[in-house]
Amino acid sequence: MAKVGRNDPCPCGSGAKYKHCCLRLDEGRPALINATRLAKSLREKNIALLNGAGEIFGLDRHRSWEQIKAGFTDAKVREFYTFVANLWPTDTDLNQFLPVPDSTLRALYLGEYEPELMVENVFRFSLYADQILLTNPFPNPNVIAEKFNPIVHPDEWKTETLKLLFHLAILMPWIDDGLVVLIPDPGDFNRELREKTWNLAEERLKGWKPSDEDLEQSHFKKRMQRAILLTAPRRYLDRIAREVEPSMSDTDREAFLDRIELERASDPTLPNETLDNMSSQMAVTHLGGNLEMGMYICQATGAFPYTNVRFRWKEILTTALPHLDSTAEAWSPLTKAFQQLRFKFLNNVDPKFVTTIRSEGRLEGFRSYLRNVWKTVGGEPDPAKSESLARDFRDELTQAFNEAQADWSLIDRDLLKWGIPRMAGGLVGGLAAASATGHMSLSLPGMGFVVAGVNELIQAAMKRREFRKKVPMSIFIDLENR
């Protein structure tokens, strides 16, 4: 193969000169691999991931997303997953990287890991927690069979990787500030742990089937239907249009096909090619792991789970340990008071806006309130005092909520100053689109949430490392204007 000159067009197809595009990638692989070895903390691993993605795909070069899509090649996909494999080798002692339980109000998202939902629910909960944990959505090639492996078959991972990369780009400011932390699946480094959580989940879910409502609400299903439509070959769509609407004029049919092509080109998560010009593509979705692994992470890191998926919320509630005495409903005054309040949440705003208003202390009073609740229920209070504590927290909730509403008035004012930017760029059509309202259901079972078998797994894996023996709190976000 002829050597590419510095001023030649880059072979990746971006249209830029080689020296302004992939030259650094080709020359910098040793530096990238070295960066994976130098990362000695979870934060450094997260920053290394951002830098690696930025270096390989050009996110750090102020290129438009159209240019990134145009230069999105198999070689770059392979290079990126090679980097990921080096960043998280299977002999990693994950215990050395996980945050330890402390007073930090740390929340683990256990909703549908469709990137748009994952990003939305980081936005929505970003002002109500100190730190949000996400299971790293990029698969670890070290634990993937060869026939599915993105290093071996990068051509089959282009759509999935483009989708994840776009949303990683949106989360970059949050990760850089430490508000969002990506945690690898502990099962990537402990095969026995992974298999045991699978077995526990299989036993727990024996006889269970998702309802039609659960399946209908799946965003993965909706995304795949849209992706198949937009990436279908033009001649195929032309034939289907003729069969379904035989009375459609040639002009209208061509306009319909042109609109489909325009939508595909403008969708940041879809490649420019149609299906007939691509290999078969991997399609992946999950809920941040099964409930067993989710609770394992919560107990290991001192986090509480939150979700916006109703059947996942029902799953979480079934793990609440029952009380055997009159304190069973001790915390109900507080949880009922929570359910009656209408909370506001950010929605589709510029991540930099969030980091700015957090630095100004907006909603810190309410976070402090939640922090005190979290610290109290996590400290295993005397059951005889639980009812009194619950009433005190209920009374304090009114003041904390009113102060939060005053903060929201200032946030709404600042949103107007920022021009109400949304996550994909551009402007939305009003202040309401930048925020959402809904309810937060707070669950505080007196004896906490414990999934059968997880305590034994975490004791074996954590050894002498500190961890929580139960998860004392969980939150469900239920929006009114979906």
Short mmCIF file of C-alpha atoms in Angstrom, two decimals, residues 4-347:
data_model
loop_
_atom_site.label_atom_id
_atom_site.label_comp_id
_atom_site.label_asym_id
_atom_site.label_seq_id
_atom_site.Cartn_x
_atom_site.Cartn_y
_atom_site.Cartn_z
CA VAL A 4 -0.11 8.57 2.41
CA GLY A 5 1.48 12.00 2.21
CA ARG A 6 0.79 14.68 4.82
CA ASN A 7 -1.05 16.85 2.29
CA ASP A 8 -2.91 13.99 0.59
CA PRO A 9 -6.65 13.50 1.19
CA CYS A 10 -7.12 11.44 4.33
CA PRO A 11 -7.89 7.80 3.44
CA CYS A 12 -10.71 7.77 6.02
CA GLY A 13 -12.90 9.66 3.55
CA SER A 14 -13.50 12.77 5.64
CA GLY A 15 -12.33 15.06 2.83
CA ALA A 16 -9.70 16.71 5.03
CA LYS A 17 -5.96 16.56 4.46
CA TYR A 18 -4.23 13.63 6.13
CA LYS A 19 -2.19 15.94 8.39
CA HIS A 20 -5.39 17.55 9.69
CA CYS A 21 -7.23 14.26 10.20
CA CYS A 22 -5.86 10.77 10.91
CA LEU A 23 -2.11 11.42 10.93
CA ARG A 24 -2.14 11.85 14.71
CA LEU A 25 -4.12 8.62 15.05
CA ASP A 26 -1.60 6.69 13.00
CA GLU A 27 1.38 8.19 14.80
CA GLY A 28 -0.17 8.38 18.26
CA ARG A 29 -1.26 4.84 19.03
CA PRO A 30 1.71 4.18 21.34
CA ALA A 31 0.87 7.37 23.23
CA LEU A 32 -2.79 6.34 23.54
CA ILE A 33 -1.90 2.87 24.81
CA ASN A 34 0.56 4.41 27.25
CA ALA A 35 -2.23 6.67 28.54
CA THR A 36 -4.28 3.60 29.45
CA ARG A 37 -1.45 2.31 31.61
CA LEU A 38 -0.92 5.63 33.36
CA ALA A 39 -4.57 5.92 34.47
CA LYS A 40 -4.51 4.88 38.13
CA SER A 41 -7.97 6.00 39.28
CA LEU A 42 -11.51 5.70 37.97
CA ARG A 43 -11.56 9.41 37.17
CA GLU A 44 -8.29 9.08 35.23
CA LYS A 45 -9.76 6.10 33.36
CA ASN A 46 -12.83 8.17 32.48
CA ILE A 47 -10.70 11.09 31.27
CA ALA A 48 -8.54 8.66 29.28
CA LEU A 49 -11.69 7.36 27.57
CA LEU A 50 -12.72 10.91 26.64
CA ASN A 51 -9.23 11.68 25.34
CA GLY A 52 -9.03 8.41 23.40
CA ALA A 53 -12.42 8.94 21.75
CA GLY A 54 -11.53 12.55 21.01
CA GLU A 55 -8.17 11.62 19.52
CA ILE A 56 -9.38 8.70 17.41
CA PHE A 57 -12.62 10.15 16.07
CA GLY A 58 -11.63 13.81 16.03
CA LEU A 59 -13.98 15.04 18.75
CA ASP A 60 -11.21 17.30 20.02
CA ARG A 61 -10.61 19.05 16.70
CA HIS A 62 -13.71 21.25 16.51
CA ARG A 63 -15.03 19.27 13.59
CA SER A 64 -18.72 19.21 12.72
CA TRP A 65 -20.62 16.01 13.34
CA GLU A 66 -21.16 15.70 9.60
CA GLN A 67 -17.38 15.58 9.15
CA ILE A 68 -17.05 13.00 11.93
CA LYS A 69 -19.72 10.84 10.29
CA ALA A 70 -18.03 11.17 6.91
CA GLY A 71 -14.73 9.96 8.37
CA PHE A 72 -16.22 7.19 10.51
CA THR A 73 -14.28 4.18 9.24
CA ASP A 74 -13.80 0.56 10.21
CA ALA A 75 -10.18 1.36 11.04
CA LYS A 76 -11.21 3.97 13.59
CA VAL A 77 -13.77 1.65 15.17
CA ARG A 78 -11.13 -1.07 15.50
CA GLU A 79 -8.62 1.43 16.90
CA PHE A 80 -11.11 2.67 19.48
CA TYR A 81 -12.05 -0.78 20.79
CA THR A 82 -8.39 -1.75 20.90
CA PHE A 83 -7.96 1.30 23.10
CA VAL A 84 -10.93 0.27 25.30
CA ALA A 85 -9.49 -3.25 25.66
CA ASN A 86 -6.18 -1.79 26.83
CA LEU A 87 -7.93 0.63 29.16
CA TRP A 88 -9.78 -2.15 31.00
CA PRO A 89 -7.80 -5.43 30.81
CA THR A 90 -9.48 -8.43 32.44
CA ASP A 91 -6.86 -8.66 35.19
CA THR A 92 -7.92 -5.24 36.54
CA ASP A 93 -8.63 -5.18 40.28
CA LEU A 94 -11.83 -3.15 40.06
CA ASN A 95 -11.99 -2.77 43.85
CA GLN A 96 -9.09 -0.33 43.59
CA PHE A 97 -11.07 1.91 41.24
CA LEU A 98 -14.63 1.93 42.61
CA PRO A 99 -15.62 4.87 44.85
CA VAL A 100 -16.11 3.86 48.48
CA PRO A 101 -19.36 4.45 50.39
CA ASP A 102 -19.28 7.86 52.05
CA SER A 103 -21.54 10.88 52.56
CA THR A 104 -21.68 11.63 48.81
CA LEU A 105 -25.23 11.57 47.42
CA ARG A 106 -24.40 9.08 44.68
CA ALA A 107 -27.09 7.75 42.30
CA LEU A 108 -26.89 4.80 39.89
CA TYR A 109 -29.10 5.02 36.81
CA LEU A 110 -30.89 1.71 36.24
CA GLY A 111 -33.17 2.74 33.40
CA GLU A 112 -33.18 1.84 29.74
CA TYR A 113 -29.68 2.43 28.35
CA GLU A 114 -30.87 3.82 25.09
CA PRO A 115 -28.43 6.73 24.77
CA GLU A 116 -31.06 9.42 24.36
CA LEU A 117 -32.84 8.19 27.51
CA MET A 118 -29.58 7.78 29.39
CA VAL A 119 -28.63 11.35 28.56
CA GLU A 120 -32.10 12.71 29.33
CA ASN A 121 -32.14 11.08 32.74
CA VAL A 122 -28.71 12.44 33.57
CA PHE A 123 -30.09 15.89 32.72
CA ARG A 124 -33.24 15.30 34.74
CA PHE A 125 -31.56 14.12 37.91
CA SER A 126 -28.40 16.21 37.65
CA LEU A 127 -29.56 18.83 40.17
CA TYR A 128 -30.77 16.29 42.74
CA ALA A 129 -27.58 14.26 43.26
CA ASP A 130 -23.91 14.92 43.94
CA GLN A 131 -22.78 12.30 41.45
CA ILE A 132 -24.45 10.06 38.88
CA LEU A 133 -23.06 6.63 38.07
CA LEU A 134 -23.61 5.05 34.66
CA THR A 135 -22.55 1.59 33.62
CA ASN A 136 -20.01 2.16 30.85
CA PRO A 137 -22.07 1.66 27.65
CA PHE A 138 -19.03 0.74 25.50
CA PRO A 139 -18.58 -3.06 25.49
CA ASN A 140 -15.24 -4.47 26.62
CA PRO A 141 -13.77 -6.46 23.69
CA ASN A 142 -11.75 -8.58 26.14
CA VAL A 143 -14.89 -10.49 27.13
CA ILE A 144 -16.66 -10.69 23.74
CA ALA A 145 -16.51 -13.82 21.59
CA GLU A 146 -14.48 -13.48 18.40
CA LYS A 147 -17.46 -13.75 16.04
CA PHE A 148 -19.08 -10.73 17.72
CA ASN A 149 -15.93 -8.83 18.67
CA PRO A 150 -15.66 -5.18 17.53
CA ILE A 151 -11.89 -5.46 17.09
CA VAL A 152 -12.30 -8.44 14.76
CA HIS A 153 -15.47 -7.18 13.05
CA PRO A 154 -15.44 -3.36 13.32
CA ASP A 155 -17.63 -3.10 10.22
CA GLU A 156 -20.51 -4.67 12.20
CA TRP A 157 -20.17 -2.17 15.07
CA LYS A 158 -20.24 1.10 13.13
CA THR A 159 -23.85 2.05 13.82
CA GLU A 160 -23.71 1.06 17.49
CA THR A 161 -20.42 2.87 18.06
CA LEU A 162 -21.55 6.02 16.25
CA LYS A 163 -24.67 6.11 18.42
CA LEU A 164 -22.70 5.71 21.66
CA LEU A 165 -20.00 8.13 20.58
CA PHE A 166 -22.50 10.90 19.90
CA HIS A 167 -23.93 10.62 23.38
CA LEU A 168 -20.49 10.34 24.94
CA ALA A 169 -19.70 13.66 23.27
CA ILE A 170 -22.76 15.17 24.96
CA LEU A 171 -21.75 13.78 28.36
CA MET A 172 -18.13 14.94 28.08
CA PRO A 173 -18.53 18.13 30.17
CA TRP A 174 -20.34 16.16 32.91
CA ILE A 175 -17.68 13.42 32.98
CA ASP A 176 -14.90 15.99 32.89
CA ASP A 177 -16.41 17.74 35.93
CA GLY A 178 -16.87 14.45 37.80
CA LEU A 179 -20.67 14.81 37.96
CA VAL A 180 -21.05 11.68 35.82
CA VAL A 181 -18.87 8.62 36.42
CA LEU A 182 -18.73 5.69 34.00
CA ILE A 183 -18.25 2.39 35.81
CA PRO A 184 -17.32 -0.79 33.95
CA ASP A 185 -19.40 -3.90 34.53
CA PRO A 186 -17.73 -5.75 37.45
CA GLY A 187 -18.46 -8.99 35.61
CA ASP A 188 -15.91 -7.99 32.96
CA PHE A 189 -13.17 -8.78 35.49
CA ASN A 190 -14.79 -11.60 37.44
CA ARG A 191 -16.39 -14.30 35.31
CA GLU A 192 -17.63 -16.19 38.36
CA LEU A 193 -19.40 -13.07 39.64
CA ARG A 194 -21.06 -12.52 36.26
CA GLU A 195 -22.31 -16.08 36.00
CA LYS A 196 -23.63 -16.08 39.57
CA THR A 197 -25.57 -12.84 39.03
CA TRP A 198 -27.00 -14.35 35.84
CA ASN A 199 -28.08 -17.45 37.75
CA LEU A 200 -29.62 -15.40 40.56
CA ALA A 201 -31.52 -13.28 38.05
CA GLU A 202 -32.74 -16.36 36.21
CA GLU A 203 -34.05 -17.85 39.44
CA ARG A 204 -35.69 -14.58 40.54
CA LEU A 205 -37.39 -14.06 37.16
CA LYS A 206 -38.58 -17.64 36.73
CA GLY A 207 -42.06 -17.52 35.21
CA TRP A 208 -41.90 -13.74 34.60
CA LYS A 209 -42.70 -12.25 31.20
CA PRO A 210 -42.69 -8.59 30.20
CA SER A 211 -46.15 -7.16 29.69
CA ASP A 212 -47.37 -5.80 26.37
CA GLU A 213 -47.21 -2.34 27.97
CA ASP A 214 -43.55 -2.87 28.91
CA LEU A 215 -42.68 -3.89 25.36
CA GLU A 216 -44.66 -1.04 23.85
CA GLN A 217 -42.83 1.50 26.00
CA SER A 218 -39.43 0.18 24.94
CA HIS A 219 -37.42 2.93 23.27
CA PHE A 220 -35.06 0.33 21.83
CA LYS A 221 -37.90 -1.09 19.76
CA LYS A 222 -38.89 2.38 18.54
CA ARG A 223 -35.31 3.31 17.72
CA MET A 224 -34.73 0.14 15.74
CA GLN A 225 -37.92 0.62 13.74
CA ARG A 226 -36.86 4.14 12.85
CA ALA A 227 -33.28 3.13 12.05
CA ILE A 228 -34.42 0.36 9.70
CA LEU A 229 -36.71 2.78 7.87
CA LEU A 230 -34.11 5.52 7.50
CA THR A 231 -31.27 3.23 6.42
CA ALA A 232 -33.30 1.14 3.98
CA PRO A 233 -32.14 1.39 0.33
CA ARG A 234 -33.99 3.95 -1.73
CA ARG A 235 -35.11 1.39 -4.31
CA TYR A 236 -36.62 -0.76 -1.52
CA LEU A 237 -38.54 2.18 -0.06
CA ASP A 238 -39.68 3.12 -3.56
CA ARG A 239 -41.10 -0.38 -4.09
CA ILE A 240 -42.85 -0.40 -0.70
CA ALA A 241 -44.33 3.05 -1.35
CA ARG A 242 -45.72 1.87 -4.69
CA GLU A 243 -47.28 -1.20 -3.03
CA VAL A 244 -48.76 0.61 -0.03
CA GLU A 245 -49.89 3.80 -1.81
CA PRO A 246 -50.34 2.90 -5.50
CA SER A 247 -52.20 6.18 -6.08
CA MET A 248 -49.24 8.29 -4.93
CA SER A 249 -47.88 10.47 -7.71
CA ASP A 250 -44.27 10.15 -8.86
CA THR A 251 -43.60 13.66 -7.57
CA ASP A 252 -44.96 12.90 -4.09
CA ARG A 253 -43.14 9.58 -3.94
CA GLU A 254 -39.81 11.20 -4.85
CA ALA A 255 -40.44 13.91 -2.25
CA PHE A 256 -41.10 11.18 0.37
CA LEU A 257 -37.87 9.37 -0.53
CA ASP A 258 -35.90 12.62 -0.47
CA ARG A 259 -37.28 13.34 3.01
CA ILE A 260 -36.15 9.93 4.25
CA GLU A 261 -32.63 10.57 2.94
CA LEU A 262 -32.58 14.00 4.55
CA GLU A 263 -33.66 12.58 7.91
CA ARG A 264 -30.94 9.91 7.76
CA ALA A 265 -28.30 12.51 6.92
CA SER A 266 -29.43 14.77 9.77
CA ASP A 267 -29.64 11.95 12.37
CA PRO A 268 -26.34 12.07 14.30
CA THR A 269 -26.63 8.43 15.38
CA LEU A 270 -27.02 6.91 11.92
CA PRO A 271 -24.25 6.36 9.36
CA ASN A 272 -24.45 7.90 5.92
CA GLU A 273 -24.61 4.48 4.23
CA THR A 274 -27.79 2.51 3.63
CA LEU A 275 -28.16 -1.11 4.74
CA ASP A 276 -27.28 -2.53 1.33
CA ASN A 277 -23.85 -0.88 1.55
CA MET A 278 -23.06 -2.04 5.09
CA SER A 279 -22.34 -5.30 6.85
CA SER A 280 -24.98 -6.58 9.24
CA GLN A 281 -24.97 -4.31 12.28
CA MET A 282 -24.94 -5.08 16.01
CA ALA A 283 -27.86 -3.63 17.99
CA VAL A 284 -27.39 -3.49 21.76
CA THR A 285 -29.54 -2.29 24.65
CA HIS A 286 -29.68 -2.98 28.38
CA LEU A 287 -30.88 -1.56 31.70
CA GLY A 288 -27.48 -0.95 33.24
CA GLY A 289 -27.13 -4.66 33.97
CA ASN A 290 -29.53 -7.01 35.71
CA LEU A 291 -30.92 -5.99 39.10
CA GLU A 292 -28.41 -8.22 40.90
CA MET A 293 -25.43 -6.46 39.35
CA GLY A 294 -27.07 -3.07 39.83
CA MET A 295 -27.52 -3.68 43.56
CA TYR A 296 -23.98 -5.06 43.73
CA ILE A 297 -22.66 -1.76 42.34
CA CYS A 298 -24.88 0.26 44.71
CA GLN A 299 -23.65 -1.64 47.76
CA ALA A 300 -20.03 -1.47 46.62
CA THR A 301 -20.07 2.28 45.93
CA GLY A 302 -22.60 3.56 48.45
CA ALA A 303 -25.06 4.59 45.73
CA PHE A 304 -28.83 4.38 45.51
CA PRO A 305 -30.66 3.27 42.35
CA TYR A 306 -32.96 5.56 40.41
CA THR A 307 -34.98 4.76 37.32
CA ASN A 308 -37.67 6.01 34.99
CA VAL A 309 -38.70 2.52 33.82
CA ARG A 310 -41.83 1.30 35.56
CA PHE A 311 -41.15 -2.43 35.45
CA ARG A 312 -37.58 -1.85 36.73
CA TRP A 313 -39.09 0.17 39.60
CA LYS A 314 -41.40 -2.73 40.39
CA GLU A 315 -38.35 -5.03 40.34
CA ILE A 316 -36.54 -2.82 42.83
CA LEU A 317 -39.54 -2.64 45.18
CA THR A 318 -39.80 -6.44 45.33
CA THR A 319 -36.35 -6.54 46.95
CA ALA A 320 -37.41 -4.46 49.97
CA LEU A 321 -36.92 -6.55 53.09
CA PRO A 322 -40.20 -6.93 55.00
CA HIS A 323 -40.63 -5.67 58.54
CA LEU A 324 -41.87 -8.01 61.22
CA ASP A 325 -43.10 -5.33 63.62
CA SER A 326 -45.05 -2.06 63.86
CA THR A 327 -42.23 -0.01 62.28
CA ALA A 328 -43.13 -1.35 58.81
CA GLU A 329 -44.70 1.97 57.77
CA ALA A 330 -42.39 4.20 59.84
CA TRP A 331 -41.09 6.18 56.86
CA SER A 332 -44.46 6.52 55.11
CA PRO A 333 -45.09 10.13 56.28
CA LEU A 334 -42.01 11.20 54.35
CA THR A 335 -42.50 9.01 51.28
CA LYS A 336 -46.15 10.05 50.93
CA ALA A 337 -45.18 13.72 51.22
CA PHE A 338 -42.64 13.24 48.41
CA GLN A 339 -45.23 11.68 46.11
CA GLN A 340 -47.54 14.67 46.49
CA LEU A 341 -44.96 17.18 45.24
CA ARG A 342 -44.48 18.22 41.60
CA PHE A 343 -40.78 18.48 40.89
CA LYS A 344 -39.08 20.24 38.02
CA PHE A 345 -36.29 18.60 36.02
CA LEU A 346 -33.92 19.93 33.38
CA ASN A 347 -34.55 18.51 29.93
#
